[in-house]
Every structure is written in structure tokens, then in C-alpha cells.
Amino acid sequence: MTRIVTDIGRQGRSGRSRRSGRAARRERIERGGDDRRLLPVALALWGSCLGTHLLFDAGMAMMDGGAGRDDGSTGVTNSWALSVALLTIIAVAALWQVGRVCARNGTGRVLIIVCVAAALLGANAAWCADVTAWSDPAAAAVRDGAAYAAVEGTALGGAQASSNRNVDCQTDLRLRTFSDGSVIQPSTATVRLFASGHACTHLRRGAAYQAQGTLSQAEIGAVRLWLVTEDGNVPQRIRDQPKYEQWRERIQEAFLDATEGLSEQGRILVPGLTMGFLGQDRLTEESSGVASIDDTYARRLEDRFRTAGIMHLMAVSGGHFAVIAGLIRRIGAWLLADRRVIALATMGASAMLAALMAPGDSVGRALVMGWVSAAAMFLGRRPQALSALNVTAIGMLLTKPALAYSYGFALSCAAVLGIILMARGIAGVLARLLPDALADMTAMTVAAQLATLPIQVLMEPSLPVWSVPANLLTAPVVTFATLAGLAGLAVAWASPSAGAACAWVASWGTQVMERVAMWLGSGEQATIPWAGGVGGAMLLLAVEGSLIAAVLTVRRRLGLGRDAAHGMHALPGERFGRNPRNRIRIWWADTVGMMERWNRGDA
């Protein structure tokens, strides 16, 4: 009888422990300040979009490879379609089985169902987008090789220095019509237009053009079609820029003119830090009087920035929007403004900032995420960075599935995700030895680096050795240089002298960045060779997982709480362990107290 009662008691205790463990897991997933429920949904959507795109490309390659054969091309197509269907069925069944296991372990089946639905929705969106792009007349015309084409389209940007050495400039066109010389067909493809000579100074963002030349598949870059115009064949403008595009171009050109009086590093880096547009990419007429930038120095400086691991400073990301949003909140608090007014002002300022920046996927991510956070403030909800990031990724992937294989979008999201998930824990460990500000700064840099390195390895099989020190050395000047550059961008169109003064102040900060890049980005020891491709990325993920596990172990051994309060400002009930930093602070506090008592005794 005693044994039966004991067994029943053990079962009850084990049942309560299991229930408490499940509740703890649910609380950890759904905690208000760190709600992670949408993270698996976003990852499932992203993975399905990327996987569908890869499957589509592989299938189209098989079909194109068998198109010229009379024996078996139809069989290849049918077998490929059957393989895709079988893989889809297997993936859904596997996810459903995982859902059953998770439901037994305390995780809600609803989350798994939502992930499956998101994966299927993403696969459908990506498939439709790929089919639309593949069946476009412009894409179909170049499958068998380069061909003559006459197109009409709208320029998505101004003329920039060309990545093709045979021509002078380039811009992207969103097509409206396509003609192979015999039939004019509607088209929605995006092509990269290459031009030379006098035509480069007349390409304006937002204007519509007629162009003709050789259309071919792209050799490099995200845009899959290239249209190279012949010498003397200038694209004809058929519609002028809208008014807001003229306003945008006037402000940008005024700021670029304001940087002309700076040193060479300032003329290159200040526009890059402010607008994401390096100074050497600006095209001007020879008669304009603007001094040209030394191409050799510009290429070396860009290479050193990339090798040192601080090239992201020259790309507009969430930092610009965070600076503007923080400034508006401070001004609103000083004026005692209503939160709705602050939220609307933040959204308006973010939209104007994005309009003046060089277009990019990271800019779009930062803009949408800022709007989501501002909407939460408008509704009286506390903004949550992780939830805002997940909502942003889900919304943008559904509206534009091609972002799933955009390196810029992936790097931007990964850096923010790493900072949100890992920076606090890393700072808690580093704060045992470093001052609070330096610990937080180092933790953010390390967290962003850990999250983005696997993606960087896919782009280039090497690891930057001095990335963390380079980011720490440049961090003190990034904010003030960015603010000075944005101030110059805002006033240069009205007062060129004021814009030049702001650009000169910003060049102080870029001078520090240039020195750090030239110092840490030089030499063969600046990078470590690493395996490239998916294998290299997976290997790096395994190494990073081991490092994160070690950090968590150290954090648990040191008794740091989840919120990782630094130093002597420990939370109530948190273990206050011995470490060198606490010893120094206690010694300093005792010394100051002793000197004060000694002074009072003398008085």
C-alpha cells in the first residue's frame, strides 16, 4: 500500500513538473518583451520561398537542357513535376508529424499549423513570381542567346558608374513593352541598361525611355537581363520625371555638390555614410568643373573597408532610421507631445529619409520595420523589436518573394535578429570585465557578426579577422557623423554653405573610419580563408553554435540573470559573484569614501 501511494505521489510530482516545464517553455516563447512565436513562421516562409525558387531554377534548367532533344524531353518535364509534387507532400507530412510531437511536449499545434500554412503560402507566392518572370517575353527572347531588342520602360534609379568595363554608366529599367523587331509585346521585366558618353548625363530616375540594343542574360548581379546600347544609340526620353523625383534629385545633387570641397576620403565616404551612395559612383559632365576622384584610391579604400569588416557603414540600414526615430522621440518628450503625434512624425520622417537614400532591400526592411514600431506606439503598445522584425519579414516576403534570395535583405534581417537574440546575453558575460558602455557595444558587434558571417561566407569564402575591433574603433564616431551628414542633406538644397559645413563635420568621422580601414584592412592577415558555398556556411554555423553554447555555460556558471544587469547594478535576487570588475569598483568606492572622511576630519 505504501509503495502504491509513493508511486502515485511520484507520478503526480512528475506530472506537475512536466506541466511546469511546458508552462515555462510557453512563457519563454510568449514573453511580452521577447515574443518569439512569429519567428518560426517567418523562417518557414523564408525557407519555402528560397526552396521553391531553387527548385524552379533547377527544373527550368532541366527543361532547357532537354528542349533540343526529341527523345525524352517530355519525360524529363514530367519527372521533374512529379519530383516537386512528391517533395511537397513529404515536406508537409514531415511538418505535420513534427507538430504532433511538439503538441505532446507542450508546444501548441496551432504554431505548427501556422508554420505549414506560411510555408505553403510562400511556396505558392514564389512559384507564381518565378513563373511570371520566366514567361516574360524579354526573358524568353534570350534563352537561346543574346538578341536585338527595343524596349520602353521607367528608370528605377539615376545613372551610376558601370560594372561593365566596356561602357560608362548603368541604370535599371522596369519595362512596359518589349519588341524583338517584329512584334511589340507587354513586359514587366527589369533590365540593366548600359550606356556610354552623352547618354549617361540624361538618365533620370522616374523618367520613361525608349532604348534599343543587345539584350542578354546577366553575367553578374541580381538583375537577370542586360541591355547594352550601341555607340551613338542614345536612349530617348518619352516622359519626364515626376515632380517628387525632381525634388529628390535636387536635394541629392545639392548635397553631393556640398561635399566637393572635402578631402578625397570625405568626397567618397560622406555620401556613402549618409545616403549609401559612394562618391566615386557619381557621374558628371566634363564641363561641370567637378574634380574627378582617383579610381585607384577609391577601389583600394572600398576593398579595405570590405576586408576590415566595416563596409556595412557605407550601406543605409536600420541605424539611420533608429537615429532619426530617437531624435524625434526626444524632441516629442521635451515638447510633451502626444504619442500619436510622435508616431506619425516618426513615420513621415522615415518615409522622407528612405526617399532620399539609395534604393536597396535593406532600406526597405528598415523603413517597414520602423513603420511597424511606430504603429505600435500609435496604438499605445510597447514596440517589440523581434515581433516587428518578424512581421516585416513576413509581409515583405509575401509581397516580393524574390527577397528570399537577396543578400542585402538577408544580411539586414540577420544582423537585427542576432542583436535581438544574443546581444543581451553576451553583454552580461562581458560586463564582468568591461565597462557597461564597452560591454554593450562589443556585444552588439559580436552578435551581429555571428548572425551575418554564414551569409557572408556564401558571398565570399573568407572571414574578416579584425571586424570586431574595427567596428569598436569606429562606433564612437558613427552616430555623430551620420547626424552631421543627414543635417547637411537636409539643408544643402536651401543653403549650400550650411550643407558644406555639415559635410565637413561629418568628414571628421569618416576620417577615423578611413584610418581604421587602411590600418586593419591591409595585409594578408586581415582575412582567414574559409570553405565557400553551403558547406562552408553550415560548418560555420556549427562552430558558432559551439561558441554560443560555451557563452551560455559561462553565463550560467557566473549566475547572470536573463536581463544581465551589469556590475553592481544587480537585480534583486541576482547572484553577486566575485570578479575583477566588481573588485575594482568596490576598491574605488572605498577609496573615495575614505578620502571624503579624511577631508571632513581635516575640516
PDB file of C-alpha atoms in Angstrom, residues 52-180:
ATOM      1  CA  THR A  52      10.771  26.932 -54.268  1.00  0.00           C
ATOM      2  CA  HIS A  53      12.982  29.322 -56.196  1.00  0.00           C
ATOM      3  CA  LEU A  54      15.869  26.832 -56.220  1.00  0.00           C
ATOM      4  CA  LEU A  55      13.548  24.032 -57.334  1.00  0.00           C
ATOM      5  CA  PHE A  56      12.119  26.216 -60.080  1.00  0.00           C
ATOM      6  CA  ASP A  57      15.572  27.158 -61.365  1.00  0.00           C
ATOM      7  CA  ALA A  58      16.663  23.516 -61.336  1.00  0.00           C
ATOM      8  CA  GLY A  59      13.514  22.435 -63.138  1.00  0.00           C
ATOM      9  CA  MET A  60      13.799  25.127 -65.796  1.00  0.00           C
ATOM     10  CA  ALA A  61      17.451  24.203 -66.341  1.00  0.00           C
ATOM     11  CA  MET A  62      16.432  20.580 -66.898  1.00  0.00           C
ATOM     12  CA  MET A  63      13.707  21.604 -69.302  1.00  0.00           C
ATOM     13  CA  ASP A  64      16.019  23.916 -71.246  1.00  0.00           C
ATOM     14  CA  GLY A  65      18.657  21.200 -71.354  1.00  0.00           C
ATOM     15  CA  GLY A  66      16.213  18.714 -72.842  1.00  0.00           C
ATOM     16  CA  ALA A  67      14.398  21.125 -75.116  1.00  0.00           C
ATOM     17  CA  GLY A  68      16.601  20.380 -78.094  1.00  0.00           C
ATOM     18  CA  ARG A  69      16.225  16.584 -77.879  1.00  0.00           C
ATOM     19  CA  ASP A  70      13.460  14.580 -79.481  1.00  0.00           C
ATOM     20  CA  ASP A  71      13.796  11.643 -77.105  1.00  0.00           C
ATOM     21  CA  GLY A  72      12.634  12.169 -73.603  1.00  0.00           C
ATOM     22  CA  SER A  73      12.231  15.929 -73.118  1.00  0.00           C
ATOM     23  CA  THR A  74       8.608  15.436 -72.172  1.00  0.00           C
ATOM     24  CA  GLY A  75       9.617  12.650 -69.812  1.00  0.00           C
ATOM     25  CA  VAL A  76      12.156  14.945 -68.143  1.00  0.00           C
ATOM     26  CA  THR A  77       9.483  17.590 -67.621  1.00  0.00           C
ATOM     27  CA  ASN A  78       7.001  15.094 -66.233  1.00  0.00           C
ATOM     28  CA  SER A  79       9.542  13.503 -63.909  1.00  0.00           C
ATOM     29  CA  TRP A  80      10.605  16.911 -62.636  1.00  0.00           C
ATOM     30  CA  ALA A  81       6.989  17.931 -61.927  1.00  0.00           C
ATOM     31  CA  LEU A  82       6.409  14.600 -60.157  1.00  0.00           C
ATOM     32  CA  SER A  83       9.536  15.116 -58.052  1.00  0.00           C
ATOM     33  CA  VAL A  84       8.357  18.550 -56.981  1.00  0.00           C
ATOM     34  CA  ALA A  85       4.935  17.183 -56.029  1.00  0.00           C
ATOM     35  CA  LEU A  86       6.467  14.331 -54.031  1.00  0.00           C
ATOM     36  CA  LEU A  87       8.861  16.653 -52.216  1.00  0.00           C
ATOM     37  CA  THR A  88       5.977  18.955 -51.309  1.00  0.00           C
ATOM     38  CA  ILE A  89       3.920  16.068 -49.935  1.00  0.00           C
ATOM     39  CA  ILE A  90       6.881  14.739 -47.935  1.00  0.00           C
ATOM     40  CA  ALA A  91       7.652  18.188 -46.502  1.00  0.00           C
ATOM     41  CA  VAL A  92       4.053  18.783 -45.406  1.00  0.00           C
ATOM     42  CA  ALA A  93       3.818  15.300 -43.867  1.00  0.00           C
ATOM     43  CA  ALA A  94       7.096  15.800 -42.008  1.00  0.00           C
ATOM     44  CA  LEU A  95       5.988  19.155 -40.655  1.00  0.00           C
ATOM     45  CA  TRP A  96       2.685  17.687 -39.544  1.00  0.00           C
ATOM     46  CA  GLN A  97       4.483  14.870 -37.728  1.00  0.00           C
ATOM     47  CA  VAL A  98       6.743  17.410 -36.027  1.00  0.00           C
ATOM     48  CA  GLY A  99       3.596  19.241 -34.985  1.00  0.00           C
ATOM     49  CA  ARG A 100       2.241  16.107 -33.332  1.00  0.00           C
ATOM     50  CA  VAL A 101       5.483  15.570 -31.410  1.00  0.00           C
ATOM     51  CA  CYS A 102       5.613  19.204 -30.324  1.00  0.00           C
ATOM     52  CA  ALA A 103       1.987  19.044 -29.211  1.00  0.00           C
ATOM     53  CA  ARG A 104       2.806  16.099 -26.943  1.00  0.00           C
ATOM     54  CA  ASN A 105       5.758  18.018 -25.488  1.00  0.00           C
ATOM     55  CA  GLY A 106       3.709  21.084 -24.632  1.00  0.00           C
ATOM     56  CA  THR A 107       4.161  23.254 -27.710  1.00  0.00           C
ATOM     57  CA  GLY A 108       0.889  24.242 -29.307  1.00  0.00           C
ATOM     58  CA  ARG A 109      -0.150  22.508 -32.505  1.00  0.00           C
ATOM     59  CA  VAL A 110      -1.522  25.831 -33.725  1.00  0.00           C
ATOM     60  CA  LEU A 111       2.002  27.197 -34.151  1.00  0.00           C
ATOM     61  CA  ILE A 112       2.966  24.245 -36.337  1.00  0.00           C
ATOM     62  CA  ILE A 113      -0.211  24.578 -38.399  1.00  0.00           C
ATOM     63  CA  VAL A 114       0.560  28.269 -38.955  1.00  0.00           C
ATOM     64  CA  CYS A 115       4.122  27.398 -39.996  1.00  0.00           C
ATOM     65  CA  VAL A 116       2.831  24.838 -42.504  1.00  0.00           C
ATOM     66  CA  ALA A 117       0.330  27.348 -43.868  1.00  0.00           C
ATOM     67  CA  ALA A 118       3.035  30.002 -44.150  1.00  0.00           C
ATOM     68  CA  ALA A 119       5.342  27.574 -45.957  1.00  0.00           C
ATOM     69  CA  LEU A 120       2.648  26.634 -48.458  1.00  0.00           C
ATOM     70  CA  LEU A 121       1.685  30.277 -48.964  1.00  0.00           C
ATOM     71  CA  GLY A 122       5.313  31.261 -49.505  1.00  0.00           C
ATOM     72  CA  ALA A 123       5.853  28.401 -51.958  1.00  0.00           C
ATOM     73  CA  ASN A 124       2.784  29.479 -53.908  1.00  0.00           C
ATOM     74  CA  ALA A 125       3.855  33.139 -53.981  1.00  0.00           C
ATOM     75  CA  ALA A 126       7.415  32.304 -55.033  1.00  0.00           C
ATOM     76  CA  TRP A 127       6.227  29.869 -57.708  1.00  0.00           C
ATOM     77  CA  CYS A 128       3.844  32.420 -59.218  1.00  0.00           C
ATOM     78  CA  ALA A 129       6.554  35.103 -59.204  1.00  0.00           C
ATOM     79  CA  ASP A 130       9.095  32.788 -60.857  1.00  0.00           C
ATOM     80  CA  VAL A 131       6.611  31.617 -63.490  1.00  0.00           C
ATOM     81  CA  THR A 132       5.717  35.231 -64.287  1.00  0.00           C
ATOM     82  CA  ALA A 133       9.374  36.214 -64.649  1.00  0.00           C
ATOM     83  CA  TRP A 134      10.267  33.107 -66.684  1.00  0.00           C
ATOM     84  CA  SER A 135       7.408  33.518 -69.135  1.00  0.00           C
ATOM     85  CA  ASP A 136       8.043  37.235 -69.721  1.00  0.00           C
ATOM     86  CA  PRO A 137       8.768  37.950 -73.427  1.00  0.00           C
ATOM     87  CA  ALA A 138      12.087  39.629 -72.608  1.00  0.00           C
ATOM     88  CA  ALA A 139      13.301  36.627 -70.613  1.00  0.00           C
ATOM     89  CA  ALA A 140      12.094  34.189 -73.271  1.00  0.00           C
ATOM     90  CA  ALA A 141      13.940  36.047 -76.034  1.00  0.00           C
ATOM     91  CA  VAL A 142      17.417  35.481 -74.533  1.00  0.00           C
ATOM     92  CA  ARG A 143      17.186  31.813 -73.566  1.00  0.00           C
ATOM     93  CA  ASP A 144      18.923  30.783 -76.767  1.00  0.00           C
ATOM     94  CA  GLY A 145      21.471  33.608 -76.640  1.00  0.00           C
ATOM     95  CA  ALA A 146      21.793  37.365 -76.999  1.00  0.00           C
ATOM     96  CA  ALA A 147      19.281  39.073 -79.270  1.00  0.00           C
ATOM     97  CA  TYR A 148      18.341  42.507 -80.559  1.00  0.00           C
ATOM     98  CA  ALA A 149      15.648  44.266 -78.521  1.00  0.00           C
ATOM     99  CA  ALA A 150      13.769  47.558 -78.487  1.00  0.00           C
ATOM    100  CA  VAL A 151      12.161  48.386 -75.136  1.00  0.00           C
ATOM    101  CA  GLU A 152      10.199  51.044 -73.310  1.00  0.00           C
ATOM    102  CA  GLY A 153      10.493  51.373 -69.548  1.00  0.00           C
ATOM    103  CA  THR A 154      10.839  53.551 -66.473  1.00  0.00           C
ATOM    104  CA  ALA A 155      14.219  54.184 -64.885  1.00  0.00           C
ATOM    105  CA  LEU A 156      14.413  52.891 -61.305  1.00  0.00           C
ATOM    106  CA  GLY A 157      17.464  54.986 -60.496  1.00  0.00           C
ATOM    107  CA  GLY A 158      19.846  57.562 -61.842  1.00  0.00           C
ATOM    108  CA  ALA A 159      22.949  56.802 -63.873  1.00  0.00           C
ATOM    109  CA  GLN A 160      25.823  55.256 -61.911  1.00  0.00           C
ATOM    110  CA  ALA A 161      29.317  54.130 -62.746  1.00  0.00           C
ATOM    111  CA  SER A 162      29.120  50.922 -64.742  1.00  0.00           C
ATOM    112  CA  SER A 163      30.122  47.468 -63.514  1.00  0.00           C
ATOM    113  CA  ASN A 164      30.755  46.603 -67.182  1.00  0.00           C
ATOM    114  CA  ARG A 165      34.122  47.947 -68.262  1.00  0.00           C
ATOM    115  CA  ASN A 166      33.037  48.295 -71.882  1.00  0.00           C
ATOM    116  CA  VAL A 167      30.505  51.063 -71.116  1.00  0.00           C
ATOM    117  CA  ASP A 168      30.432  54.179 -68.963  1.00  0.00           C
ATOM    118  CA  CYS A 169      27.195  54.028 -66.932  1.00  0.00           C
ATOM    119  CA  GLN A 170      24.257  51.875 -65.971  1.00  0.00           C
ATOM    120  CA  THR A 171      20.739  52.101 -64.579  1.00  0.00           C
ATOM    121  CA  ASP A 172      17.803  49.712 -64.162  1.00  0.00           C
ATOM    122  CA  LEU A 173      14.659  49.868 -66.286  1.00  0.00           C
ATOM    123  CA  ARG A 174      11.265  48.428 -65.388  1.00  0.00           C
ATOM    124  CA  LEU A 175       9.896  47.520 -68.817  1.00  0.00           C
ATOM    125  CA  ARG A 176       6.434  48.258 -70.170  1.00  0.00           C
ATOM    126  CA  THR A 177       6.870  46.957 -73.715  1.00  0.00           C
ATOM    127  CA  PHE A 178       9.366  44.692 -75.462  1.00  0.00           C
ATOM    128  CA  SER A 179       9.987  44.197 -79.167  1.00  0.00           C
ATOM    129  CA  ASP A 180      12.299  41.815 -80.990  1.00  0.00           C
TER     130      ASP A 180
END
